[in-house]
Coordinates of C-alpha atoms and ligand atoms in Angstrom, one line a residue:
X1 CA 95.1 40.1 -5.1
X2 CA 95.6 40.4 -1.3
X3 CA 96.4 44.0 -0.1
X4 CA 100.0 44.5 1.0
X5 CA 100.6 45.4 4.6
X6 CA 103.4 47.8 5.6
X7 CA 105.3 44.7 6.8
X8 CA 105.5 43.4 3.2
X9 CA 106.2 46.7 1.4
X10 CA 109.3 47.8 -0.3
X11 CA 110.4 51.4 -0.6
X12 CA 113.2 52.8 -2.8
X13 CA 114.8 56.0 -1.4
X14 CA 117.1 58.2 -3.4
X15 CA 119.2 60.5 -1.2
X16 CA 119.2 57.9 1.6
X17 CA 122.6 59.1 2.9
X18 CA 121.2 62.7 3.5
X19 CA 119.5 64.2 6.5
X20 CA 115.9 63.3 5.4
X21 CA 116.9 60.0 3.8
X22 CA 118.4 58.7 7.0
X23 CA 115.3 59.7 9.1
X24 CA 113.0 58.3 6.4
X25 CA 114.8 55.0 6.3
X26 CA 114.5 54.6 10.1
X27 CA 110.8 55.6 10.0
X28 CA 110.0 53.1 7.2
X29 CA 112.0 50.3 8.8
X30 CA 110.1 50.9 12.0
X31 CA 106.8 50.5 10.1
X32 CA 108.0 47.2 8.8
X33 CA 109.2 48.2 5.3
X34 CA 112.2 46.9 3.5
X35 CA 114.1 49.9 2.4
X36 CA 116.3 50.0 -0.7
X37 CA 118.5 53.1 -0.8
X38 CA 120.5 54.5 -3.7
X39 CA 124.0 55.7 -2.7
X40 CA 126.7 57.4 -4.8
X41 CA 130.1 55.9 -5.1
X42 CA 132.5 58.0 -3.2
X43 CA 136.2 57.7 -2.4
X44 CA 135.5 57.8 1.3
X45 CA 132.5 56.5 3.4
X46 CA 129.4 58.6 2.9
X47 CA 127.0 56.5 5.0
X48 CA 127.7 58.0 8.4
X49 CA 124.0 59.0 8.9
X50 CA 123.0 55.3 8.3
X51 CA 125.7 53.7 10.4
X52 CA 123.3 52.8 13.2
X53 CA 120.8 51.0 10.9
X54 CA 123.4 49.6 8.4
X55 CA 123.3 45.9 8.0
X56 CA 126.1 43.7 6.6
X57 CA 125.3 42.6 3.0
X58 CA 125.8 39.0 4.1
X59 CA 123.0 39.1 6.7
X60 CA 119.7 37.4 5.9
X61 CA 116.3 39.2 5.8
X62 CA 117.9 42.6 5.6
X63 CA 115.7 45.6 6.1
X64 CA 118.1 48.2 4.6
X65 CA 119.7 47.4 1.3
X66 CA 122.0 49.8 -0.4
X67 CA 122.6 50.1 -4.2
X68 CA 125.0 52.2 -6.2
X69 CA 123.3 54.7 -8.5
X70 CA 123.0 58.3 -9.4
X71 CA 120.2 60.5 -10.6
X72 CA 122.3 61.4 -13.7
X73 CA 122.2 57.7 -14.8
X74 CA 118.9 56.7 -16.3
X75 CA 119.9 53.1 -17.1
X76 CA 120.8 52.3 -13.5
X77 CA 117.6 53.9 -12.2
X78 CA 115.5 51.9 -14.6
X79 CA 117.4 48.7 -13.8
X80 CA 117.0 49.2 -10.1
X81 CA 113.2 49.8 -10.4
X82 CA 112.7 46.6 -12.4
X83 CA 115.0 44.6 -10.0
X84 CA 113.6 45.9 -6.7
X85 CA 109.9 46.2 -7.7
X86 CA 109.2 48.9 -5.1
X87 CA 105.8 49.8 -3.9
X88 CA 106.8 53.4 -3.1
X89 CA 109.7 55.6 -4.4
X90 CA 110.8 58.6 -2.4
X91 CA 113.0 61.0 -4.4
X92 CA 115.1 62.9 -1.9
X93 CA 118.3 62.9 -3.9
X94 CA 119.4 66.4 -4.9
X95 CA 122.2 69.0 -5.1
X96 CA 120.3 70.6 -2.2
X97 CA 122.4 73.7 -1.4
X98 CA 120.9 76.9 -2.7
X99 CA 124.1 79.0 -2.7
X100 CA 126.1 76.2 -4.3
X101 CA 123.4 76.0 -7.1
X102 CA 124.6 79.5 -8.3
X103 CA 128.1 78.0 -8.7
X104 CA 127.1 74.7 -10.4
X105 CA 123.8 75.6 -12.1
X106 CA 124.0 73.1 -14.9
X107 CA 124.8 70.2 -12.6
X108 CA 122.0 71.3 -10.3
X109 CA 119.5 71.3 -13.1
X110 CA 120.7 67.9 -14.3
X111 CA 120.2 66.2 -11.0
X112 CA 117.3 68.2 -9.4
X113 CA 115.2 68.7 -12.6
X114 CA 116.1 66.2 -15.3
X115 CA 116.9 63.5 -12.6
X116 CA 113.2 63.6 -11.7
X117 CA 112.2 63.2 -15.3
X118 CA 114.5 60.2 -15.5
X119 CA 112.8 58.6 -12.5
X120 CA 109.2 59.3 -13.7
X121 CA 110.0 57.9 -17.2
X122 CA 111.4 54.8 -15.7
X123 CA 108.3 54.4 -13.4
X124 CA 105.9 55.0 -16.3
X125 CA 107.8 52.4 -18.4
X126 CA 107.8 49.9 -15.5
X127 CA 104.1 50.3 -14.8
X128 CA 103.2 49.9 -18.5
X129 CA 105.3 46.8 -18.9
X130 CA 104.5 45.0 -15.7
X131 CA 101.0 46.2 -14.7
X132 CA 102.3 47.0 -11.2
X133 CA 101.7 50.3 -9.5
X134 CA 104.4 52.4 -7.8
X135 CA 103.7 55.5 -5.7
X136 CA 106.1 58.4 -6.2
X137 CA 107.1 61.2 -3.7
X138 CA 109.0 64.2 -5.0
X139 CA 110.9 66.3 -2.5
X140 CA 109.7 69.7 -3.6
X141 CA 110.8 72.9 -1.8
X142 CA 109.5 76.2 -0.4
X143 CA 112.4 77.7 -2.4
X144 CA 110.0 77.5 -5.4
X145 CA 107.9 80.3 -3.9
X146 CA 111.0 82.5 -3.8
X147 CA 109.9 86.1 -4.0
X148 CA 106.2 85.6 -3.6
X149 CA 105.0 86.9 -0.3
X150 CA 103.8 84.5 2.4
X151 CA 102.1 82.7 4.0
X152 CA 102.6 80.3 1.1
X153 CA 100.3 77.4 0.4
X154 CA 99.4 74.9 -2.4
X155 CA 97.8 77.7 -4.5
X156 CA 100.7 80.2 -4.2
X157 CA 102.5 81.2 -7.4
X158 CA 106.1 80.1 -7.8
X159 CA 108.8 82.8 -8.3
X160 CA 112.1 80.9 -7.8
X161 CA 115.2 83.0 -7.1
X162 CA 118.0 80.4 -7.7
X163 CA 119.1 77.7 -10.1
X164 CA 118.1 75.3 -7.3
X165 CA 114.6 76.9 -7.1
X166 CA 114.2 76.8 -10.9
X167 CA 115.2 73.2 -11.1
X168 CA 112.7 72.3 -8.3
X169 CA 109.9 74.1 -10.2
X170 CA 110.6 71.9 -13.3
X171 CA 110.6 68.8 -11.1
X172 CA 107.3 69.9 -9.5
X173 CA 105.6 70.5 -12.8
X174 CA 106.9 67.3 -14.3
X175 CA 105.6 65.3 -11.3
X176 CA 102.2 66.8 -11.6
X177 CA 102.2 66.4 -15.4
X178 CA 103.0 62.6 -15.1
X179 CA 100.2 62.3 -12.6
X180 CA 97.7 64.0 -15.0
X181 CA 98.9 62.6 -18.3
X182 CA 99.6 59.0 -17.3
X183 CA 97.6 58.5 -14.1
X184 CA 100.7 57.9 -11.9
X185 CA 100.3 58.2 -8.1
X186 CA 102.9 60.9 -8.0
X187 CA 102.9 63.7 -5.4
X188 CA 104.9 66.8 -4.4
X189 CA 105.6 67.5 -0.8
X190 CA 106.4 71.2 -0.7
X191 CA 108.5 71.2 2.4
X192 CA 109.7 74.4 4.2
X193 CA 113.2 74.3 5.8
X194 CA 113.6 71.5 8.2
X195 CA 116.7 70.9 10.4
X196 CA 118.1 68.5 12.9
X197 CA 121.5 67.4 14.3
X198 CA 122.0 65.6 11.0
X199 CA 121.7 68.8 9.0
X200 CA 124.7 69.4 6.7
X201 CA 127.2 71.7 8.4
X202 CA 127.1 74.3 5.7
X203 CA 123.3 75.1 6.1
X204 CA 122.9 78.1 8.3
X205 CA 121.2 76.6 11.4
X206 CA 123.8 73.8 11.8
X207 CA 126.6 76.2 10.9
X208 CA 125.5 78.3 13.9
X209 CA 125.0 75.5 16.5
X210 CA 128.2 73.8 15.5
X211 CA 130.0 77.2 15.4
X212 CA 128.9 78.0 19.0
X213 CA 130.2 74.6 20.2
X214 CA 133.5 75.2 18.4
X215 CA 133.8 78.6 20.0
X216 CA 133.1 77.3 23.5
X217 CA 135.6 74.5 22.9
X218 CA 138.2 77.1 22.1
X219 CA 138.6 76.0 18.4
X220 CA 137.2 79.1 16.7
X221 CA 136.7 82.7 17.6
X222 CA 133.8 83.7 15.3
X223 CA 131.2 82.3 13.0
X224 CA 131.1 84.0 9.6
X225 CA 127.7 84.4 8.1
X226 CA 125.9 86.2 5.2
X227 CA 122.4 87.8 5.3
X228 CA 121.0 87.8 8.8
X229 CA 117.7 89.4 7.8
X230 CA 116.3 86.5 5.8
X231 CA 113.3 84.8 7.4
X232 CA 112.6 81.0 7.3
X233 CA 110.0 78.7 8.6
X234 CA 112.2 76.1 10.3
X235 CA 110.8 72.8 11.5
X236 CA 112.2 69.5 12.8
X237 CA 113.2 66.9 10.1
X238 CA 112.0 63.7 11.8
X239 CA 108.5 65.1 11.9
X240 CA 108.7 66.0 8.2
X241 CA 109.6 62.5 7.0
X242 CA 106.4 61.2 8.6
X243 CA 104.5 63.7 6.4
X244 CA 106.1 62.3 3.3
X245 CA 104.9 58.8 4.1
X246 CA 101.4 60.1 5.0
X247 CA 101.1 61.7 1.5
X248 CA 101.7 58.4 -0.1
X249 CA 99.1 56.7 2.1
X250 CA 96.5 59.4 1.2
X251 CA 93.5 58.2 -0.8
X252 CA 94.3 60.5 -3.8
X253 CA 97.6 61.7 -5.2
X254 CA 97.8 65.4 -4.2
X255 CA 100.4 68.0 -3.3
X256 CA 100.9 69.3 0.2
X257 CA 102.7 72.2 1.9
X258 CA 104.5 71.2 5.1
X259 CA 106.0 73.7 7.6
X260 CA 105.3 75.1 11.1
X261 CA 103.4 78.3 10.2
X262 CA 105.8 80.6 12.0
X263 CA 109.0 82.2 10.8
X264 CA 112.2 83.8 12.3
X265 CA 115.2 85.6 10.9
X266 CA 118.7 84.2 10.8
X267 CA 119.6 86.8 13.4
X268 CA 116.8 85.4 15.7
X269 CA 118.3 81.9 15.3
X270 CA 121.8 83.3 16.2
X271 CA 120.4 85.2 19.3
X272 CA 118.4 82.2 20.5
X273 CA 121.2 79.7 20.2
X274 CA 123.8 81.9 21.9
X275 CA 121.2 82.7 24.6
X276 CA 120.8 79.0 25.3
X277 CA 124.5 78.9 26.5
X278 CA 124.1 82.2 28.4
X279 CA 125.8 84.5 25.9
X280 CA 123.9 87.8 25.3
X281 CA 126.6 89.7 23.4
X282 CA 126.5 87.4 20.4
X283 CA 127.6 90.2 18.0
X284 CA 131.1 89.8 19.4
X285 CA 131.2 86.2 18.0
X286 CA 129.6 86.7 14.6
X287 CA 131.3 88.2 11.5
X288 CA 129.7 89.1 8.2
X289 CA 131.4 87.7 5.1
X290 CA 129.7 88.9 1.8
X291 CA 130.8 85.6 0.1
X292 CA 127.8 84.0 1.8
X293 CA 125.3 86.5 0.2
X294 CA 123.3 85.1 -2.7
X295 CA 122.9 87.0 -6.1
X296 CA 119.2 86.8 -5.5
X297 CA 117.8 86.1 -2.0
X298 CA 114.6 84.5 -0.8
X299 CA 113.7 87.0 2.0
X300 CA 110.6 85.6 3.6
X301 CA 109.1 82.1 3.8
X302 CA 106.3 81.0 6.0
X303 CA 104.0 78.1 5.5
X304 CA 100.2 77.9 5.5
X305 CA 99.7 74.3 6.5
X306 CA 95.9 74.3 6.6
X307 CA 95.5 71.6 3.9
X308 CA 98.0 69.2 5.6
X309 CA 96.3 69.7 9.0
X310 CA 92.9 69.0 7.6
X311 CA 93.5 66.2 5.1
X312 CA 96.5 64.4 6.6
X313 CA 96.0 65.3 10.3
X314 CA 99.7 66.3 10.3
X315 CA 100.9 69.0 12.7
X316 CA 104.4 69.7 13.9
X317 CA 105.2 69.4 17.7
X318 CA 108.7 70.9 17.7
X319 CA 108.9 74.6 17.2
X320 CA 111.7 77.2 16.8
X321 CA 113.2 77.4 20.3
X322 CA 113.2 73.6 21.0
X323 CA 114.6 72.9 17.5
X324 CA 117.5 75.3 18.2
X325 CA 118.0 73.5 21.6
X326 CA 118.0 70.1 20.0
X327 CA 120.6 71.0 17.5
X328 CA 122.8 73.0 19.9
X329 CA 122.7 70.3 22.6
X330 CA 123.8 67.7 20.1
X331 CA 126.8 69.8 18.9
X332 CA 127.8 70.7 22.5
X333 CA 127.8 67.0 23.3
X334 CA 129.8 66.2 20.2
X335 CA 132.5 68.6 21.3
X336 CA 132.5 67.2 24.9
X337 CA 130.8 70.3 26.4
X338 CA 128.3 68.3 28.6
X339 CA 128.0 71.0 31.3
X340 CA 126.5 73.4 28.8
X341 CA 124.5 70.6 27.1
X342 CA 122.8 69.5 30.3
X343 CA 121.4 73.0 30.8
X344 CA 119.3 72.6 27.6
X345 CA 116.0 70.8 28.5
X346 CA 114.2 69.0 25.7
X347 CA 110.7 67.6 25.4
X348 CA 109.7 64.0 24.6
X349 CA 109.5 65.0 20.9
X350 CA 113.3 65.2 20.5
X351 CA 114.6 62.1 18.9
X352 CA 117.6 60.4 20.6
X353 CA 120.4 60.6 18.1
X354 CA 122.6 57.5 17.9
X355 CA 126.0 58.0 19.5
X356 CA 127.8 56.9 16.4
X357 CA 126.4 59.8 14.5
X358 CA 127.6 62.2 17.2
X359 CA 131.0 60.7 17.0
X360 CA 131.3 60.8 13.3
X361 CA 130.1 64.3 12.9
X362 CA 132.8 65.7 15.1
Ligands
NAP401 P1 120.9 66.5 1.9 O1 121.1 66.2 3.4 O2 121.8 67.4 1.2 O3 120.9 65.1 1.1 C1 120.9 65.1 -0.3 C2 121.0 63.6 -0.7 O4 121.0 63.6 -2.1 C3 122.3 62.9 -0.2 O5 122.0 61.6 0.1 C4 123.2 63.0 -1.5 O6 124.1 62.0 -1.5 C5 122.1 62.8 -2.6 N1 122.5 63.2 -3.9 C6 123.2 64.3 -4.3 N2 123.5 64.3 -5.6 C7 123.0 63.1 -6.1 C8 123.0 62.5 -7.3 N3 123.6 63.0 -8.4 N4 122.4 61.3 -7.5 C9 121.8 60.7 -6.4 N5 121.8 61.2 -5.1 C10 122.4 62.4 -5.0 O7 119.4 67.0 1.7 P2 118.1 66.9 2.7 O8 118.1 68.1 3.6 O9 118.1 65.6 3.3 O10 116.9 67.1 1.6 C11 116.3 66.0 1.0 C12 115.6 66.5 -0.2 O11 114.6 67.4 0.2 C13 116.4 67.2 -1.3 O12 115.8 66.9 -2.5 C14 116.2 68.7 -0.9 O13 116.4 69.4 -2.1 C15 114.7 68.6 -0.5 N6 114.3 69.7 0.5 C16 115.0 69.8 1.6 C17 114.5 70.7 2.5 C18 115.3 70.9 3.9 O14 115.0 72.0 4.5 N7 116.1 70.0 4.3 C19 113.4 71.5 2.3 C20 112.7 71.3 1.1 C21 113.2 70.3 0.2 P3 125.6 62.2 -0.9 O15 125.4 61.9 0.6 O16 126.5 61.2 -1.6 O17 126.0 63.6 -1.1
G4F402 O1 120.3 77.3 5.6 P1 120.2 77.8 4.2 O2 121.4 77.5 3.3 O3 118.9 77.2 3.6 P2 118.0 77.6 2.3 O4 118.8 78.4 1.3 O5 116.8 78.2 2.8 O6 117.7 76.2 1.6 C1 117.3 75.1 2.4 O7 115.9 75.1 2.5 C2 115.2 74.9 1.3 C3 113.7 75.0 1.7 O8 113.2 76.3 1.6 C4 115.6 73.6 0.7 F1 114.9 73.4 -0.4 C5 117.1 73.6 0.4 O9 117.4 72.3 -0.1 C6 117.8 73.8 1.7 O10 117.6 72.7 2.6 O11 120.0 79.4 4.2 C7 118.9 79.9 5.0 C8 119.1 81.4 5.0 C9 119.3 82.1 3.6 O12 118.5 83.2 3.5 C10 120.8 82.5 3.6 O13 121.1 83.6 2.8 O14 120.3 81.8 5.7 C11 121.0 82.8 5.0 N1 122.4 82.7 5.5 C12 123.0 83.7 6.1 N2 124.3 83.3 6.3 C13 123.2 81.7 5.3 C14 124.5 82.1 5.8 N3 123.1 80.5 4.7 C15 124.1 79.6 4.7 N4 124.0 78.4 4.1 N5 125.4 80.0 5.2 C16 125.6 81.2 5.7 O15 126.7 81.5 6.2

């Protein structure tokens, strides 16, 4: 059989409406793929991050096709795989908020752990019945390392510290088990924190950059945060979705750690972001609210990305200060603060965000 080129490939992406899903859909469409995305039915539009690549269902030769579905619904997942016949499946769908996972642990486990089992079972069944091959990417997380000291790599022991982390460990192990037991091309990308202007507004980086814009616009007086001492390895989301694709093009199905190799505290992020708009006395604008503390915290994450560098040739270009600038500039522009925004200079690696996203995220 003739080998498929990227131009003729089909990808199925769960979590397509999220930060990573929207960047991945753009990336794959640029490569020539047809992208099928699973979206959840909601009472208001939840496709803001896809607005600029959305195509009317009546158009011919569409490159982005959206289907209703949910990771709790095995029947629909199975039906979609048989109907779409994808070459690659990227499982990015999840209840992705660590603090929220302490409040809705059972739901988190159902989607983030059992949801992955549902997908893998459907793929196994599909492969056995049709003789076709599907490559599978699982969005694993540095949260799985939890309390184990860094730098963390593919050999590091997991010690999860939240229901989210525990669910992701189950998903990781299940993905590896299906690879070993049934020969599936199934891989885990163990991604450290990655951010962007499309980051959800309740994750700490975006909460800070958006909060600064709101303070400068006169809408808020303070940003209320929790633990400022935790350290994270923060990278730039558009670069991380490229790594996901590279893992599925690798000759063998293997797991990879993806990060920047440096880490900073939440306080560092606050100080850097306020510094970019000329505010040194940031403590006047930040309050501590214990409700944002977690029952168990992950104190220190930092990636050892030697394997990804060597085997995938993947290396991030955007580091901490530029990432902070990219996010802050976007939020300043969204709040009409162009004078401040213009002062933040970015390199060619910063993706031009579509205006529609800026408008909708206001
Ligand atoms: P995100 O912005 O929160 O997006 C999560 C996506 O999952 C959304 O499209 C959401 O749909 C969808 N989803 C939620 N519950 C679902 C369900 N029951 N069935 C189907 N889809 C569901 O997350 P992200 O930052 O893009 O992260 C993508 C994936 O990578 C997640 O699995 C996350 O756990 C993992 N991860 C993220 C990071 C990071 O730093 N960003 C690091 C490591 C791993 P709605 O839009 O309808 O809510
Ligand atoms: O931005 P965060 O909520 O991200 P967290 O918990 O590291 O999780 C993110 O990264 C994981 C990869 O390691 C992903 F798997 C996961 O899906 C998600 O994308 O919190 C970062 C740090 C934490 O230590 C938290 O305690 O910031 C601290 N923090 C301090 N104040 C806060 C706040 N976090 C949030 N969300 N809100 C606060 O007010």
